[in-house]
């Protein structure tokens, strides 16, 4: 009877060594990628492993080499097209460089994020890419760096962490679209975000834990102040965490006596719900309501009218974060990098002058 292990059996290093005619220690060096062997021996072991369909024991290999070949990634909402595309950038780089990605969704909850980091460290990931749910609560990320794992922050930075960070130029983007809306005559401009506060009311940018959104709101409010508009904090609405929440917020907003003439949606999931609610209430975009959304999701270009968006370099955010992390894993030293990627406003047909356009004399109207 043929004593060679079948493909259905669990093939061990000893099986590969026996077929290659070498010692188990020599086969382990070849399969583990450490130590020195001749080209002839390496070719023999590699051929034997291929013939037997040998699959390495990742845990055993990590104990031998100190590397697991995995990267841990924690993002806020994998259902959001923004994070889906960013993760695509990460996984493409990981695959090209021989790493596997372990992805965990935090749901923008700090407690869940902390548990995710503990799980990934227990799985002995080689490094981490994280979009912090709360930039002021990063003690668990500090602990991760103290464990020796390199960490890269994606889309959200933290002054408390001296690590590589990749961001989009969110403030500049928000300033640009706000100036565009003001130039058209809009004064009742609402900003809508999924970020929330304990009492669901916005008072100041410091209320917002997510840095990318905070920078957008700061840009929006800063340009409004430059234009002489007062009390624009009242036009920032928080808590659009689900389509249902967004629907309720938008319905109340658009039915109010002083309804906004323009909406800035902080992401494309919110933007889609704004578009739907406007239609339900019989409002015409852009004649009755102008709409701008962050993130150039697929749907934004095929609606009637197509939606003006802030196109963020989402894939490049993930790609750049992964390249920085792989570089650290391969021995790159030096100061932490802070990479800021430019955004682009894509003007379509969802923005126009408001029907009740006001003049410069009314710039100080409060909401």
Coordinates of C-alpha atoms in Angstrom, one line a residue:
X1 CA 0.0 0.0 0.0
X2 CA 1.2 3.5 -0.8
X3 CA 2.3 5.0 2.5
X4 CA 2.6 8.6 1.1
X5 CA 0.1 10.9 2.8
X6 CA -2.9 11.7 0.6
X7 CA -4.0 15.3 -0.2
X8 CA -7.0 14.8 2.2
X9 CA -4.7 14.0 5.1
X10 CA -2.9 16.6 7.2
X11 CA 0.5 16.9 5.7
X12 CA 3.3 17.6 8.2
X13 CA 6.9 19.0 7.9
X14 CA 8.1 15.4 8.5
X15 CA 6.1 14.2 5.5
X16 CA 7.7 16.8 3.3
X17 CA 11.2 16.0 4.7
X18 CA 10.7 12.3 4.0
X19 CA 9.6 12.9 0.4
X20 CA 12.4 15.3 -0.2
X21 CA 15.0 13.0 1.4
X22 CA 16.2 15.6 3.9
X23 CA 16.0 15.9 7.7
X24 CA 13.0 17.4 9.4
X25 CA 15.1 20.4 10.6
X26 CA 16.3 21.1 7.1
X27 CA 12.7 21.0 5.7
X28 CA 11.5 23.3 8.5
X29 CA 14.2 25.8 7.6
X30 CA 13.1 25.9 4.0
X31 CA 9.3 25.9 4.7
X32 CA 9.8 28.5 7.4
X33 CA 12.0 30.8 5.4
X34 CA 14.8 31.0 7.9
X35 CA 18.4 29.6 8.1
X36 CA 20.6 28.7 5.2
X37 CA 20.3 25.8 2.8
X38 CA 21.7 25.0 -0.7
X39 CA 19.6 25.8 -3.8
X40 CA 19.4 22.1 -4.5
X41 CA 17.9 21.3 -1.1
X42 CA 15.5 24.2 -1.3
X43 CA 14.3 23.1 -4.7
X44 CA 13.8 19.6 -3.5
X45 CA 11.8 20.6 -0.4
X46 CA 9.7 23.1 -2.3
X47 CA 8.9 20.5 -4.9
X48 CA 7.9 17.9 -2.2
X49 CA 5.7 20.5 -0.5
X50 CA 4.0 21.3 -3.7
X51 CA 3.5 17.6 -4.6
X52 CA 2.0 16.9 -1.2
X53 CA -0.1 20.1 -1.2
X54 CA 1.5 21.1 2.1
X55 CA -0.3 23.9 4.0
X56 CA 1.9 25.5 6.7
X57 CA 0.7 25.6 10.3
X58 CA 0.5 29.4 10.8
X59 CA 0.7 29.2 14.6
X60 CA 3.8 27.0 14.5
X61 CA 5.4 29.2 11.9
X62 CA 4.7 32.4 14.0
X63 CA 6.2 30.8 17.0
X64 CA 9.4 30.0 15.0
X65 CA 9.8 33.2 13.1
X66 CA 8.0 35.6 15.3
X67 CA 5.8 36.6 12.4
X68 CA 2.2 35.5 11.5
X69 CA 2.0 37.1 8.1
X70 CA -1.2 38.8 9.1
X71 CA -2.3 42.5 9.4
X72 CA -5.2 43.5 11.7
X73 CA -7.6 46.1 10.4
X74 CA -10.3 47.8 12.5
X75 CA -12.8 50.2 10.8
X76 CA -15.9 51.9 11.9
X77 CA -18.6 50.7 9.5
X78 CA -17.8 48.1 6.9
X79 CA -21.2 48.6 5.3
X80 CA -20.2 52.2 4.5
X81 CA -18.8 52.3 1.0
X82 CA -16.0 54.6 2.2
X83 CA -14.6 51.9 4.4
X84 CA -15.2 49.1 1.9
X85 CA -13.1 50.9 -0.7
X86 CA -10.4 51.8 1.8
X87 CA -10.2 48.1 2.9
X88 CA -9.9 47.1 -0.8
X89 CA -6.8 49.3 -1.0
X90 CA -5.4 47.7 2.2
X91 CA -6.0 44.1 1.0
X92 CA -4.5 44.7 -2.4
X93 CA -1.2 45.9 -0.9
X94 CA -1.3 43.1 1.7
X95 CA -1.8 40.4 -1.0
X96 CA 1.0 41.8 -3.1
X97 CA 3.4 41.8 -0.2
X98 CA 2.5 38.4 1.2
X99 CA 0.3 39.4 4.1
X100 CA -3.3 38.3 5.0
X101 CA -5.8 40.8 6.4
X102 CA -7.9 40.1 9.5
X103 CA -10.8 42.6 9.4
X104 CA -13.0 43.6 12.3
X105 CA -15.8 46.1 12.3
X106 CA -16.1 48.3 15.4
X107 CA -19.5 49.8 14.6
X108 CA -17.9 53.1 15.8
X109 CA -18.1 51.8 19.4
X110 CA -14.9 52.3 21.5
X111 CA -15.7 49.2 23.7
X112 CA -16.0 47.0 20.6
X113 CA -12.8 48.5 19.2
X114 CA -10.9 47.7 22.4
X115 CA -12.1 44.1 22.3
X116 CA -11.1 43.9 18.6
X117 CA -7.6 45.1 19.4
X118 CA -7.3 42.5 22.2
X119 CA -8.5 39.8 19.8
X120 CA -6.0 40.8 17.1
X121 CA -3.1 41.0 19.5
X122 CA -4.0 37.5 20.7
X123 CA -4.0 36.3 17.1
X124 CA -0.4 37.6 16.9
X125 CA -1.0 40.0 14.0
X126 CA 2.2 41.6 12.8
X127 CA 0.8 45.1 12.7
X128 CA -2.4 47.1 12.9
X129 CA -4.4 49.6 10.7
X130 CA -7.1 51.3 12.7
X131 CA -9.7 54.1 12.2
X132 CA -10.3 55.1 15.9
X133 CA -13.9 55.4 16.9
X134 CA -12.9 58.1 19.5
X135 CA -9.7 59.9 19.0
X136 CA -9.5 61.0 22.6
X137 CA -9.8 57.4 23.9
X138 CA -6.7 55.6 22.5
X139 CA -5.1 54.0 25.5
X140 CA -5.7 50.6 24.0
X141 CA -3.9 51.7 20.9
X142 CA -0.9 52.9 22.9
X143 CA -0.8 49.5 24.6
X144 CA -0.7 47.9 21.1
X145 CA 2.3 49.9 20.1
X146 CA 4.0 49.1 23.3
X147 CA 3.7 45.4 22.4
X148 CA 6.0 46.1 19.5
X149 CA 3.4 46.0 16.7
X150 CA 3.5 49.0 14.3
X151 CA 0.3 50.9 14.0
X152 CA -1.1 53.1 11.2
X153 CA -4.1 55.3 11.7
X154 CA -6.5 55.5 8.8
X155 CA -8.7 58.6 8.0
X156 CA -8.5 59.7 11.6
X157 CA -5.5 61.0 13.5
X158 CA -4.7 61.4 17.2
X159 CA -2.4 63.8 18.8
X160 CA -1.9 61.3 21.6
X161 CA -0.3 58.8 19.3
X162 CA 3.0 59.3 17.5
X163 CA 2.4 56.8 14.7
X164 CA 2.0 56.9 10.9
X165 CA -1.3 58.5 9.9
X166 CA -3.1 58.8 6.6
X167 CA -5.8 61.5 6.2
X168 CA -7.9 63.2 3.6
X169 CA -7.9 67.0 3.4
X170 CA -11.4 67.2 4.9
X171 CA -11.3 70.8 6.2
X172 CA -10.2 72.2 2.8
X173 CA -13.0 70.2 1.1
X174 CA -15.6 71.5 3.5
X175 CA -14.4 75.1 3.1
X176 CA -14.6 74.8 -0.7
X177 CA -18.2 73.5 -0.9
X178 CA -19.4 75.9 1.8
X179 CA -18.0 78.9 -0.2
X180 CA -19.6 77.5 -3.3
X181 CA -23.0 77.4 -1.6
X182 CA -22.6 80.8 -0.1
X183 CA -21.7 82.3 -3.5
X184 CA -24.9 81.0 -4.9
X185 CA -26.9 82.7 -2.2
X186 CA -27.5 79.9 0.3
X187 CA -27.6 81.0 3.9
X188 CA -29.7 78.2 5.5
X189 CA -27.1 75.5 5.0
X190 CA -27.4 72.4 7.2
X191 CA -24.6 69.9 7.9
X192 CA -25.7 66.3 8.8
X193 CA -23.4 63.7 10.3
X194 CA -23.7 60.3 11.9
X195 CA -21.5 61.4 14.8
X196 CA -23.5 62.0 17.9
X197 CA -23.5 63.6 21.4
X198 CA -25.0 62.4 24.6
X199 CA -28.1 64.7 24.2
X200 CA -28.1 64.6 20.4
X201 CA -27.4 68.3 20.2
X202 CA -24.3 69.9 18.6
X203 CA -22.7 72.9 20.3
X204 CA -19.1 73.1 19.2
X205 CA -16.6 71.0 17.1
X206 CA -15.1 69.6 20.2
X207 CA -18.3 67.6 20.6
X208 CA -17.3 65.5 17.7
X209 CA -15.0 62.6 18.5
X210 CA -14.2 61.6 14.9
X211 CA -11.4 63.8 13.6
X212 CA -12.3 63.6 9.9
X213 CA -15.9 64.9 10.6
X214 CA -14.7 67.4 13.1
X215 CA -12.3 68.9 10.5
X216 CA -15.2 69.2 8.0
X217 CA -17.5 70.9 10.5
X218 CA -14.7 73.3 11.5
X219 CA -14.2 74.2 7.8
X220 CA -17.9 74.7 7.3
X221 CA -18.3 76.9 10.4
X222 CA -15.1 78.8 9.7
X223 CA -16.2 79.9 6.2
X224 CA -19.7 80.8 7.6
X225 CA -18.1 83.0 10.2
X226 CA -15.9 84.7 7.5
X227 CA -19.1 85.5 5.6
X228 CA -20.6 87.1 8.7
X229 CA -23.2 84.4 9.4
X230 CA -24.0 83.9 13.1
X231 CA -25.3 80.9 15.0
X232 CA -24.5 78.4 12.3
X233 CA -23.8 75.8 15.0
X234 CA -27.6 75.4 15.1
X235 CA -27.5 74.1 11.5
X236 CA -25.2 71.2 12.4
X237 CA -27.3 68.1 13.0
X238 CA -25.8 64.9 14.6
X239 CA -27.1 61.4 15.2
X240 CA -27.8 60.2 11.6
X241 CA -26.5 56.8 12.6
X242 CA -28.9 54.7 10.6
X243 CA -31.2 55.4 7.6
X244 CA -34.1 55.5 10.0
X245 CA -32.5 58.1 12.2
X246 CA -31.5 60.1 9.1
X247 CA -35.1 59.9 7.8
X248 CA -36.5 61.3 11.1
X249 CA -34.0 64.1 11.3
X250 CA -34.4 65.1 7.7
X251 CA -38.2 65.0 7.8
X252 CA -38.3 67.3 10.8
X253 CA -35.7 69.6 9.2
X254 CA -37.4 69.9 5.9
X255 CA -40.9 70.4 7.4
X256 CA -39.8 73.2 9.6
X257 CA -40.7 76.8 8.8
X258 CA -37.1 77.7 8.3
X259 CA -36.1 74.7 6.4
X260 CA -32.6 74.6 4.9
X261 CA -32.0 75.4 1.3
X262 CA -28.9 73.3 1.1
X263 CA -27.6 70.1 2.8
X264 CA -24.1 68.9 3.2
X265 CA -24.2 65.2 3.9
X266 CA -21.1 63.9 5.8
X267 CA -21.1 60.6 3.9
X268 CA -22.8 59.0 1.0
X269 CA -25.1 56.8 3.2
X270 CA -26.6 59.9 4.7
X271 CA -26.6 61.6 1.3
X272 CA -28.8 58.9 -0.2
X273 CA -31.3 59.2 2.6
X274 CA -31.4 62.9 2.2
X275 CA -32.2 62.4 -1.5
X276 CA -35.0 60.0 -0.7
X277 CA -36.6 62.2 2.0
X278 CA -36.5 65.2 -0.3
X279 CA -38.4 63.2 -3.0
X280 CA -40.9 61.9 -0.5
X281 CA -41.8 65.4 0.6
X282 CA -42.2 66.6 -3.0
X283 CA -39.1 68.8 -3.0
X284 CA -37.1 69.1 -6.2
X285 CA -33.3 68.9 -6.2
X286 CA -31.8 71.4 -6.8
X287 CA -34.6 73.9 -7.2
X288 CA -36.0 73.4 -3.7
X289 CA -33.0 71.9 -2.0
X290 CA -29.3 71.7 -3.0
X291 CA -27.4 68.6 -1.9
X292 CA -23.7 67.9 -1.6
X293 CA -22.3 64.6 -0.3
X294 CA -18.9 63.5 0.9
X295 CA -17.7 60.4 -0.9
X296 CA -18.3 59.7 -4.6
X297 CA -20.4 56.5 -4.2
X298 CA -21.7 54.8 -7.3
X299 CA -25.3 55.9 -6.8
X300 CA -24.4 59.6 -6.8
X301 CA -23.7 59.7 -10.6
X302 CA -26.8 57.9 -11.7
X303 CA -29.6 59.7 -9.9
X304 CA -31.7 62.4 -11.5
X305 CA -30.2 64.8 -11.0
X306 CA -26.7 63.4 -10.3
X307 CA -25.3 64.6 -7.0
X308 CA -22.4 67.0 -6.5
X309 CA -19.8 65.2 -4.3
X310 CA -16.5 65.6 -2.5
X311 CA -14.5 62.8 -4.1
X312 CA -12.1 61.5 -1.5
X313 CA -9.0 59.4 -2.4
X314 CA -10.5 56.5 -0.5
X315 CA -8.7 53.6 -2.2
X316 CA -5.4 55.6 -1.9
X317 CA -6.0 56.1 1.8
X318 CA -6.1 52.4 2.4
X319 CA -3.3 51.7 0.0
X320 CA -1.0 54.3 1.5
X321 CA -1.8 53.1 5.1
X322 CA -0.9 49.5 4.1
X323 CA 2.3 50.5 2.4
X324 CA 3.4 52.5 5.4
X325 CA 2.6 49.5 7.7
X326 CA 4.4 47.0 5.4
X327 CA 7.4 49.4 5.3
X328 CA 7.6 49.4 9.1
X329 CA 7.3 45.6 9.2
X330 CA 10.2 45.4 6.7
X331 CA 12.4 47.5 8.9
X332 CA 11.7 51.1 7.9
X333 CA 12.7 53.5 10.8
X334 CA 12.3 57.2 11.3
X335 CA 9.8 59.7 12.5
X336 CA 6.1 59.0 12.2
X337 CA 4.6 60.1 8.8
X338 CA 1.5 62.2 8.5
X339 CA 0.2 61.9 5.0
X340 CA -2.6 64.2 3.9
X341 CA -4.2 63.4 0.5
X342 CA -6.1 66.0 -1.5
X343 CA -9.8 65.8 -2.2
X344 CA -11.7 66.9 -5.3
X345 CA -15.2 68.5 -5.7
X346 CA -17.1 66.9 -8.5
X347 CA -19.8 69.3 -9.6
X348 CA -22.9 67.7 -11.0
X349 CA -26.5 68.9 -11.1
X350 CA -27.7 68.8 -7.4
X351 CA -26.6 72.4 -6.5
X352 CA -28.2 75.6 -7.7
X353 CA -29.1 79.1 -6.3
X354 CA -32.0 78.9 -3.8
X355 CA -35.4 80.0 -4.9
X356 CA -35.6 82.5 -2.1
X357 CA -32.0 83.7 -2.6
X358 CA -31.1 86.5 -0.2
X359 CA -28.9 89.5 -0.8
X360 CA -25.7 90.5 1.0
X361 CA -27.7 92.7 3.4
X362 CA -29.2 89.5 4.9
X363 CA -25.9 87.8 5.6
X364 CA -26.5 88.0 9.4
X365 CA -29.8 86.1 9.4
X366 CA -29.8 83.6 12.2
X367 CA -31.4 80.2 11.8

